[in-house]
Amino acid sequence: MADKELEALREQRLAELQSKHADPSGDPSQQEAKQREAEIRNTILAQVLDQAARARLSNLALVKPDKAKAVENYLIQMARFGQLGGKVSEQGLIEILEKVSQQTEKKTTVKFNRRKVLDSDEEDDY
């Protein structure tokens, strides 16, 4: 009897986890729209980038997906406005990556707040 209860609890927990991790946009039309958008992005990037630059961008997407997405958006925007004069080489992609890095660079500052503590032992040492 305990085995049946345990199995029921496991199934219930598994269903909860699956519903929690499931895609909230379960609508097939939304999924198709996302898939079409991804295909359009890939075709534009294939037209704009040469093979070495495309490989570098895919490697970047594995390590820093947010930065790769920003570079992709930048390239697509430039392509739509006709600002690219041909395929972007790997060196051109590196320059674009540096521009995007400078724009999104976070500057960290450290501020030391030194407190003046009155120490009664200071006068006793003399």
Short mmCIF file of N, CA, C and O in Angstrom, two decimals:
data_model
loop_
_atom_site.label_atom_id
_atom_site.label_comp_id
_atom_site.label_asym_id
_atom_site.label_seq_id
_atom_site.Cartn_x
_atom_site.Cartn_y
_atom_site.Cartn_z
N MET A 1 0.82 -1.19 0.00
CA MET A 1 0.00 0.00 0.00
C MET A 1 0.87 1.27 0.00
O MET A 1 0.55 2.24 -0.65
N ALA A 2 1.96 1.23 0.69
CA ALA A 2 2.86 2.38 0.73
C ALA A 2 3.51 2.59 -0.63
O ALA A 2 3.78 3.72 -1.02
N ASP A 3 3.76 1.48 -1.35
CA ASP A 3 4.35 1.59 -2.67
C ASP A 3 3.42 2.32 -3.64
O ASP A 3 3.87 3.12 -4.46
N LYS A 4 2.14 2.05 -3.55
CA LYS A 4 1.17 2.71 -4.44
C LYS A 4 1.09 4.21 -4.12
O LYS A 4 1.03 5.04 -5.03
N GLU A 5 1.10 4.53 -2.85
CA GLU A 5 1.05 5.94 -2.45
C GLU A 5 2.33 6.67 -2.91
O GLU A 5 2.27 7.80 -3.39
N LEU A 6 3.45 5.99 -2.72
CA LEU A 6 4.72 6.57 -3.13
C LEU A 6 4.76 6.79 -4.64
O LEU A 6 5.20 7.83 -5.13
N GLU A 7 4.28 5.81 -5.39
CA GLU A 7 4.25 5.94 -6.85
C GLU A 7 3.31 7.07 -7.27
O GLU A 7 3.61 7.84 -8.19
N ALA A 8 2.18 7.22 -6.60
CA ALA A 8 1.25 8.31 -6.91
C ALA A 8 1.88 9.66 -6.63
O ALA A 8 1.72 10.61 -7.42
N LEU A 9 2.60 9.77 -5.53
CA LEU A 9 3.28 11.02 -5.20
C LEU A 9 4.37 11.33 -6.23
O LEU A 9 4.54 12.48 -6.62
N ARG A 10 5.09 10.31 -6.66
CA ARG A 10 6.12 10.53 -7.68
C ARG A 10 5.52 11.03 -8.98
O ARG A 10 6.05 11.94 -9.62
N GLU A 11 4.41 10.40 -9.40
CA GLU A 11 3.76 10.82 -10.64
C GLU A 11 3.24 12.24 -10.53
O GLU A 11 3.35 13.03 -11.47
N GLN A 12 2.69 12.60 -9.38
CA GLN A 12 2.18 13.95 -9.17
C GLN A 12 3.32 14.96 -9.21
O GLN A 12 3.22 16.01 -9.85
N ARG A 13 4.42 14.64 -8.57
CA ARG A 13 5.58 15.54 -8.55
C ARG A 13 6.17 15.68 -9.95
O ARG A 13 6.55 16.78 -10.36
N LEU A 14 6.23 14.57 -10.70
CA LEU A 14 6.73 14.61 -12.06
C LEU A 14 5.84 15.50 -12.93
O LEU A 14 6.34 16.29 -13.73
N ALA A 15 4.53 15.39 -12.76
CA ALA A 15 3.61 16.22 -13.53
C ALA A 15 3.79 17.70 -13.18
O ALA A 15 3.74 18.56 -14.06
N GLU A 16 4.02 17.99 -11.90
CA GLU A 16 4.25 19.38 -11.49
C GLU A 16 5.53 19.93 -12.11
O GLU A 16 5.55 21.06 -12.60
N LEU A 17 6.58 19.15 -12.08
CA LEU A 17 7.85 19.60 -12.66
C LEU A 17 7.73 19.79 -14.16
O LEU A 17 8.27 20.74 -14.71
N GLN A 18 7.04 18.89 -14.84
CA GLN A 18 6.88 19.03 -16.28
C GLN A 18 6.06 20.26 -16.63
O GLN A 18 6.36 20.96 -17.58
N SER A 19 5.03 20.54 -15.85
CA SER A 19 4.22 21.73 -16.13
C SER A 19 4.99 23.00 -15.82
O SER A 19 4.83 24.02 -16.48
N LYS A 20 5.85 22.95 -14.82
CA LYS A 20 6.64 24.12 -14.46
C LYS A 20 7.69 24.43 -15.53
O LYS A 20 7.94 25.58 -15.85
N HIS A 21 8.30 23.39 -16.09
CA HIS A 21 9.36 23.58 -17.09
C HIS A 21 8.83 23.58 -18.51
O HIS A 21 9.60 23.78 -19.44
N ALA A 22 7.57 23.39 -18.68
CA ALA A 22 7.00 23.38 -20.04
C ALA A 22 6.98 24.79 -20.59
O ALA A 22 6.98 25.79 -19.86
N ASP A 23 6.97 24.90 -21.91
CA ASP A 23 6.94 26.18 -22.60
C ASP A 23 5.58 26.85 -22.33
O ASP A 23 4.54 26.27 -22.65
N PRO A 24 5.57 28.06 -21.74
CA PRO A 24 4.30 28.70 -21.43
C PRO A 24 3.50 29.07 -22.68
O PRO A 24 2.30 29.20 -22.63
N SER A 25 4.19 29.24 -23.79
CA SER A 25 3.48 29.56 -25.02
C SER A 25 3.18 28.27 -25.76
O SER A 25 3.83 27.92 -26.73
N GLY A 26 2.22 27.56 -25.28
CA GLY A 26 1.86 26.27 -25.85
C GLY A 26 1.05 26.40 -27.11
O GLY A 26 0.72 25.40 -27.74
N ASP A 27 0.72 27.60 -27.52
CA ASP A 27 -0.07 27.82 -28.72
C ASP A 27 0.77 27.47 -29.95
O ASP A 27 1.85 28.03 -30.14
N PRO A 28 0.29 26.56 -30.81
CA PRO A 28 1.08 26.17 -31.98
C PRO A 28 1.34 27.33 -32.95
O PRO A 28 2.39 27.37 -33.59
N SER A 29 0.43 28.27 -33.06
CA SER A 29 0.65 29.39 -33.98
C SER A 29 1.80 30.28 -33.49
O SER A 29 2.56 30.81 -34.30
N GLN A 30 1.93 30.45 -32.18
CA GLN A 30 3.04 31.24 -31.65
C GLN A 30 4.36 30.51 -31.86
O GLN A 30 5.37 31.15 -32.16
N GLN A 31 4.34 29.20 -31.72
CA GLN A 31 5.56 28.43 -31.94
C GLN A 31 5.97 28.50 -33.40
O GLN A 31 7.16 28.62 -33.71
N GLU A 32 5.01 28.44 -34.31
CA GLU A 32 5.31 28.55 -35.73
C GLU A 32 5.87 29.93 -36.06
O GLU A 32 6.80 30.06 -36.87
N ALA A 33 5.32 30.96 -35.45
CA ALA A 33 5.81 32.32 -35.69
C ALA A 33 7.25 32.46 -35.20
O ALA A 33 8.09 33.07 -35.88
N LYS A 34 7.55 31.90 -34.05
CA LYS A 34 8.92 31.95 -33.53
C LYS A 34 9.86 31.18 -34.44
O LYS A 34 10.99 31.61 -34.69
N GLN A 35 9.40 30.05 -34.95
CA GLN A 35 10.23 29.25 -35.83
C GLN A 35 10.49 29.98 -37.15
O GLN A 35 11.61 29.98 -37.65
N ARG A 36 9.46 30.62 -37.69
CA ARG A 36 9.64 31.39 -38.92
C ARG A 36 10.61 32.54 -38.72
O ARG A 36 11.46 32.83 -39.56
N GLU A 37 10.47 33.23 -37.58
CA GLU A 37 11.37 34.34 -37.28
C GLU A 37 12.81 33.86 -37.16
O GLU A 37 13.73 34.50 -37.68
N ALA A 38 13.02 32.71 -36.54
CA ALA A 38 14.36 32.16 -36.42
C ALA A 38 14.92 31.78 -37.79
O ALA A 38 16.11 32.01 -38.07
N GLU A 39 14.09 31.24 -38.65
CA GLU A 39 14.54 30.89 -40.00
C GLU A 39 14.91 32.14 -40.79
O GLU A 39 15.93 32.15 -41.51
N ILE A 40 14.12 33.19 -40.67
CA ILE A 40 14.41 34.45 -41.37
C ILE A 40 15.73 35.03 -40.87
O ILE A 40 16.56 35.48 -41.65
N ARG A 41 15.94 35.01 -39.53
CA ARG A 41 17.18 35.51 -38.96
C ARG A 41 18.37 34.73 -39.51
O ARG A 41 19.39 35.31 -39.88
N ASN A 42 18.23 33.41 -39.55
CA ASN A 42 19.33 32.57 -40.03
C ASN A 42 19.63 32.82 -41.50
O ASN A 42 20.80 32.84 -41.90
N THR A 43 18.60 33.02 -42.32
CA THR A 43 18.86 33.27 -43.74
C THR A 43 19.53 34.62 -43.95
O THR A 43 20.44 34.74 -44.77
N ILE A 44 19.10 35.63 -43.20
CA ILE A 44 19.72 36.95 -43.32
C ILE A 44 21.18 36.88 -42.88
O ILE A 44 22.07 37.41 -43.55
N LEU A 45 21.44 36.19 -41.76
CA LEU A 45 22.82 36.07 -41.27
C LEU A 45 23.67 35.25 -42.24
O LEU A 45 24.86 35.54 -42.41
N ALA A 46 23.08 34.26 -42.88
CA ALA A 46 23.84 33.46 -43.86
C ALA A 46 24.21 34.32 -45.07
O ALA A 46 25.27 34.13 -45.67
N GLN A 47 23.35 35.25 -45.45
CA GLN A 47 23.62 36.13 -46.58
C GLN A 47 24.65 37.20 -46.22
O GLN A 47 25.42 37.65 -47.07
N VAL A 48 24.67 37.61 -44.97
CA VAL A 48 25.50 38.73 -44.54
C VAL A 48 26.91 38.30 -44.12
O VAL A 48 27.87 39.01 -44.35
N LEU A 49 27.03 37.12 -43.49
CA LEU A 49 28.31 36.68 -42.93
C LEU A 49 28.98 35.63 -43.81
O LEU A 49 28.30 34.80 -44.42
N ASP A 50 30.31 35.65 -43.85
CA ASP A 50 31.01 34.56 -44.53
C ASP A 50 31.14 33.39 -43.54
O ASP A 50 30.73 33.48 -42.39
N GLN A 51 31.69 32.29 -44.01
CA GLN A 51 31.68 31.06 -43.22
C GLN A 51 32.47 31.19 -41.91
O GLN A 51 32.00 30.74 -40.86
N ALA A 52 33.62 31.80 -41.94
CA ALA A 52 34.44 31.93 -40.73
C ALA A 52 33.76 32.84 -39.70
O ALA A 52 33.77 32.55 -38.50
N ALA A 53 33.14 33.92 -40.16
CA ALA A 53 32.45 34.82 -39.24
C ALA A 53 31.23 34.14 -38.64
O ALA A 53 30.92 34.33 -37.46
N ARG A 54 30.55 33.35 -39.44
CA ARG A 54 29.37 32.63 -38.94
C ARG A 54 29.79 31.62 -37.87
O ARG A 54 29.10 31.46 -36.85
N ALA A 55 30.92 30.95 -38.08
CA ALA A 55 31.42 30.00 -37.09
C ALA A 55 31.79 30.71 -35.79
O ALA A 55 31.49 30.23 -34.70
N ARG A 56 32.42 31.88 -35.91
CA ARG A 56 32.80 32.64 -34.72
C ARG A 56 31.55 33.09 -33.95
O ARG A 56 31.51 33.03 -32.73
N LEU A 57 30.54 33.51 -34.69
CA LEU A 57 29.30 33.96 -34.04
C LEU A 57 28.59 32.79 -33.35
O LEU A 57 28.05 32.96 -32.25
N SER A 58 28.62 31.62 -33.94
CA SER A 58 27.98 30.46 -33.29
C SER A 58 28.76 30.05 -32.05
O SER A 58 28.16 29.63 -31.05
N ASN A 59 30.09 30.17 -32.08
CA ASN A 59 30.88 29.89 -30.89
C ASN A 59 30.58 30.90 -29.78
O ASN A 59 30.51 30.55 -28.61
N LEU A 60 30.41 32.14 -30.16
CA LEU A 60 30.07 33.18 -29.19
C LEU A 60 28.70 32.91 -28.57
O LEU A 60 28.48 33.12 -27.39
N ALA A 61 27.78 32.41 -29.40
CA ALA A 61 26.43 32.12 -28.90
C ALA A 61 26.44 31.02 -27.86
O ALA A 61 25.58 31.01 -26.96
N LEU A 62 27.39 30.13 -27.93
CA LEU A 62 27.49 29.08 -26.92
C LEU A 62 27.97 29.62 -25.58
O LEU A 62 27.51 29.19 -24.53
N VAL A 63 28.88 30.60 -25.65
CA VAL A 63 29.47 31.12 -24.42
C VAL A 63 28.65 32.27 -23.84
O VAL A 63 28.33 32.29 -22.66
N LYS A 64 28.30 33.23 -24.70
CA LYS A 64 27.55 34.41 -24.25
C LYS A 64 26.37 34.63 -25.19
O LYS A 64 26.46 35.41 -26.15
N PRO A 65 25.25 33.97 -24.93
CA PRO A 65 24.10 34.07 -25.84
C PRO A 65 23.53 35.47 -25.94
O PRO A 65 23.07 35.88 -27.02
N ASP A 66 23.56 36.24 -24.86
CA ASP A 66 23.00 37.59 -24.91
C ASP A 66 23.83 38.51 -25.80
O ASP A 66 23.30 39.31 -26.56
N LYS A 67 25.16 38.38 -25.73
CA LYS A 67 26.02 39.20 -26.57
C LYS A 67 25.89 38.78 -28.04
O LYS A 67 25.86 39.63 -28.93
N ALA A 68 25.77 37.48 -28.29
CA ALA A 68 25.60 36.99 -29.67
C ALA A 68 24.29 37.49 -30.24
O ALA A 68 24.21 37.88 -31.41
N LYS A 69 23.25 37.51 -29.44
CA LYS A 69 21.94 38.01 -29.89
C LYS A 69 22.03 39.49 -30.23
O LYS A 69 21.45 39.95 -31.21
N ALA A 70 22.77 40.26 -29.42
CA ALA A 70 22.93 41.69 -29.69
C ALA A 70 23.68 41.91 -31.00
O ALA A 70 23.32 42.78 -31.79
N VAL A 71 24.71 41.11 -31.24
CA VAL A 71 25.48 41.23 -32.49
C VAL A 71 24.60 40.83 -33.68
O VAL A 71 24.63 41.50 -34.72
N GLU A 72 23.82 39.78 -33.52
CA GLU A 72 22.92 39.36 -34.60
C GLU A 72 21.92 40.47 -34.92
O GLU A 72 21.68 40.79 -36.09
N ASN A 73 21.33 41.05 -33.89
CA ASN A 73 20.37 42.14 -34.11
C ASN A 73 21.04 43.32 -34.82
O ASN A 73 20.45 43.93 -35.71
N TYR A 74 22.27 43.64 -34.43
CA TYR A 74 23.01 44.73 -35.04
C TYR A 74 23.26 44.44 -36.52
O TYR A 74 23.06 45.31 -37.38
N LEU A 75 23.68 43.23 -36.82
CA LEU A 75 23.95 42.85 -38.21
C LEU A 75 22.69 42.86 -39.06
O LEU A 75 22.69 43.33 -40.20
N ILE A 76 21.60 42.36 -38.50
CA ILE A 76 20.33 42.33 -39.24
C ILE A 76 19.85 43.75 -39.50
O ILE A 76 19.37 44.07 -40.59
N GLN A 77 19.98 44.62 -38.51
CA GLN A 77 19.57 46.01 -38.69
C GLN A 77 20.42 46.69 -39.76
O GLN A 77 19.88 47.40 -40.62
N MET A 78 21.71 46.45 -39.75
CA MET A 78 22.59 47.04 -40.76
C MET A 78 22.24 46.50 -42.14
O MET A 78 22.26 47.24 -43.13
N ALA A 79 21.91 45.23 -42.23
CA ALA A 79 21.57 44.63 -43.52
C ALA A 79 20.25 45.19 -44.04
O ALA A 79 20.11 45.45 -45.25
N ARG A 80 19.31 45.41 -43.17
CA ARG A 80 18.00 45.94 -43.60
C ARG A 80 18.11 47.38 -44.10
O ARG A 80 17.36 47.78 -44.98
N PHE A 81 19.02 48.14 -43.53
CA PHE A 81 19.18 49.53 -43.95
C PHE A 81 20.22 49.68 -45.05
O PHE A 81 20.53 50.80 -45.46
N GLY A 82 20.79 48.57 -45.49
CA GLY A 82 21.74 48.61 -46.59
C GLY A 82 23.08 49.19 -46.23
O GLY A 82 23.76 49.75 -47.09
N GLN A 83 23.49 49.08 -44.99
CA GLN A 83 24.75 49.67 -44.55
C GLN A 83 25.92 48.70 -44.72
O GLN A 83 27.06 49.08 -44.48
N LEU A 84 25.64 47.47 -45.12
CA LEU A 84 26.72 46.50 -45.33
C LEU A 84 27.03 46.44 -46.82
O LEU A 84 26.15 46.32 -47.64
N GLY A 85 28.30 46.51 -47.14
CA GLY A 85 28.70 46.52 -48.54
C GLY A 85 29.12 45.15 -49.04
O GLY A 85 29.99 45.05 -49.88
N GLY A 86 28.58 44.11 -48.55
CA GLY A 86 28.95 42.75 -48.93
C GLY A 86 28.97 41.87 -47.70
O GLY A 86 28.46 42.23 -46.64
N LYS A 87 29.57 40.71 -47.84
CA LYS A 87 29.64 39.79 -46.70
C LYS A 87 30.66 40.28 -45.68
O LYS A 87 31.70 40.81 -46.03
N VAL A 88 30.31 40.11 -44.43
CA VAL A 88 31.18 40.52 -43.33
C VAL A 88 32.17 39.39 -43.07
O VAL A 88 31.78 38.24 -42.89
N SER A 89 33.45 39.72 -43.06
CA SER A 89 34.49 38.73 -42.79
C SER A 89 34.62 38.53 -41.28
O SER A 89 33.99 39.21 -40.47
N GLU A 90 35.50 37.62 -40.93
CA GLU A 90 35.73 37.35 -39.51
C GLU A 90 36.33 38.58 -38.82
O GLU A 90 35.95 38.92 -37.71
N GLN A 91 37.23 39.27 -39.51
CA GLN A 91 37.84 40.47 -38.93
C GLN A 91 36.78 41.57 -38.75
O GLN A 91 36.79 42.28 -37.74
N GLY A 92 35.87 41.71 -39.70
CA GLY A 92 34.79 42.68 -39.57
C GLY A 92 33.87 42.34 -38.41
O GLY A 92 33.40 43.22 -37.69
N LEU A 93 33.63 41.03 -38.21
CA LEU A 93 32.80 40.61 -37.08
C LEU A 93 33.49 40.92 -35.76
O LEU A 93 32.83 41.34 -34.81
N ILE A 94 34.79 40.75 -35.71
CA ILE A 94 35.54 41.06 -34.49
C ILE A 94 35.41 42.55 -34.16
O ILE A 94 35.23 42.93 -33.00
N GLU A 95 35.49 43.39 -35.19
CA GLU A 95 35.32 44.83 -34.96
C GLU A 95 33.93 45.15 -34.44
O GLU A 95 33.75 45.99 -33.55
N ILE A 96 32.93 44.49 -35.01
CA ILE A 96 31.55 44.70 -34.55
C ILE A 96 31.40 44.22 -33.11
O ILE A 96 30.74 44.88 -32.29
N LEU A 97 32.03 43.10 -32.78
CA LEU A 97 31.99 42.60 -31.40
C LEU A 97 32.62 43.59 -30.44
O LEU A 97 32.10 43.80 -29.33
N GLU A 98 33.70 44.21 -30.83
CA GLU A 98 34.33 45.21 -29.97
C GLU A 98 33.43 46.41 -29.76
O GLU A 98 33.34 46.94 -28.66
N LYS A 99 32.74 46.85 -30.84
CA LYS A 99 31.80 47.97 -30.70
C LYS A 99 30.68 47.63 -29.73
O LYS A 99 30.33 48.43 -28.85
N VAL A 100 30.11 46.44 -29.89
CA VAL A 100 29.01 46.03 -29.02
C VAL A 100 29.49 45.88 -27.59
O VAL A 100 28.79 46.26 -26.64
N SER A 101 30.71 45.38 -27.41
CA SER A 101 31.27 45.23 -26.06
C SER A 101 31.47 46.59 -25.39
O SER A 101 31.23 46.73 -24.20
N GLN A 102 31.93 47.56 -26.16
CA GLN A 102 32.12 48.89 -25.59
C GLN A 102 30.79 49.53 -25.22
O GLN A 102 30.70 50.25 -24.22
N GLN A 103 29.76 49.28 -26.00
CA GLN A 103 28.46 49.87 -25.70
C GLN A 103 27.82 49.22 -24.48
O GLN A 103 27.12 49.88 -23.72
N THR A 104 28.04 47.94 -24.30
CA THR A 104 27.40 47.23 -23.20
C THR A 104 28.33 47.01 -22.02
O THR A 104 28.00 46.27 -21.11
N GLU A 105 29.48 47.65 -22.02
CA GLU A 105 30.46 47.46 -20.98
C GLU A 105 29.94 48.02 -19.66
O GLU A 105 29.44 49.14 -19.58
N LYS A 106 30.08 47.22 -18.63
CA LYS A 106 29.68 47.66 -17.30
C LYS A 106 30.91 48.12 -16.57
O LYS A 106 31.92 47.42 -16.50
N LYS A 107 30.85 49.30 -16.04
CA LYS A 107 31.99 49.84 -15.31
C LYS A 107 31.76 49.62 -13.82
O LYS A 107 30.75 50.04 -13.27
N THR A 108 32.71 48.98 -13.21
CA THR A 108 32.62 48.68 -11.79
C THR A 108 33.53 49.63 -11.04
O THR A 108 34.70 49.79 -11.40
N THR A 109 32.99 50.24 -10.03
CA THR A 109 33.80 51.12 -9.20
C THR A 109 33.76 50.61 -7.77
O THR A 109 32.75 50.10 -7.30
N VAL A 110 34.87 50.75 -7.12
CA VAL A 110 34.97 50.35 -5.73
C VAL A 110 35.25 51.59 -4.91
O VAL A 110 36.18 52.34 -5.20
N LYS A 111 34.44 51.80 -3.92
CA LYS A 111 34.60 52.97 -3.08
C LYS A 111 34.90 52.49 -1.66
O LYS A 111 34.13 51.73 -1.08
N PHE A 112 36.02 52.95 -1.15
CA PHE A 112 36.40 52.59 0.21
C PHE A 112 35.88 53.66 1.15
O PHE A 112 36.14 54.84 0.97
N ASN A 113 35.18 53.23 2.14
CA ASN A 113 34.67 54.13 3.16
C ASN A 113 35.40 53.80 4.46
O ASN A 113 35.02 52.89 5.18
N ARG A 114 36.44 54.55 4.72
CA ARG A 114 37.26 54.26 5.90
C ARG A 114 36.65 54.95 7.10
O ARG A 114 36.42 56.15 7.09
N ARG A 115 36.44 54.17 8.09
CA ARG A 115 35.85 54.71 9.31
C ARG A 115 36.95 55.04 10.30
O ARG A 115 37.91 54.29 10.48
N LYS A 116 36.78 56.14 10.94
CA LYS A 116 37.75 56.55 11.95
C LYS A 116 37.24 56.05 13.29
O LYS A 116 36.19 56.45 13.77
N VAL A 117 38.01 55.15 13.82
CA VAL A 117 37.62 54.53 15.09
C VAL A 117 38.49 55.11 16.19
O VAL A 117 39.72 55.19 16.07
N LEU A 118 37.86 55.50 17.24
CA LEU A 118 38.60 56.00 18.39
C LEU A 118 39.09 54.80 19.19
O LEU A 118 38.29 54.01 19.69
N ASP A 119 40.38 54.67 19.24
CA ASP A 119 40.96 53.54 19.97
C ASP A 119 41.59 54.06 21.26
O ASP A 119 42.50 54.88 21.21
N SER A 120 41.16 53.58 22.35
CA SER A 120 41.68 54.06 23.62
C SER A 120 43.09 53.56 23.90
O SER A 120 43.80 54.08 24.73
N ASP A 121 43.52 52.52 23.18
CA ASP A 121 44.85 51.97 23.40
C ASP A 121 45.95 52.81 22.76
O ASP A 121 47.14 52.62 23.07
N GLU A 122 45.62 53.69 21.85
CA GLU A 122 46.63 54.47 21.15
C GLU A 122 47.48 55.33 22.09
O GLU A 122 48.67 55.44 21.92
N GLU A 123 46.89 55.92 23.06
CA GLU A 123 47.60 56.83 23.96
C GLU A 123 48.40 56.07 25.01
O GLU A 123 49.33 56.60 25.58
N ASP A 124 48.03 54.86 25.28
CA ASP A 124 48.71 54.09 26.33
C ASP A 124 50.07 53.58 25.89
O ASP A 124 50.91 53.24 26.72
N ASP A 125 50.30 53.52 24.58
CA ASP A 125 51.57 52.96 24.07
C ASP A 125 52.73 53.90 24.29
O ASP A 125 53.88 53.49 24.28
N TYR A 126 52.55 55.15 24.56
CA TYR A 126 53.65 56.10 24.68
C TYR A 126 54.15 56.17 26.05
O TYR A 126 54.03 56.37 27.02
#
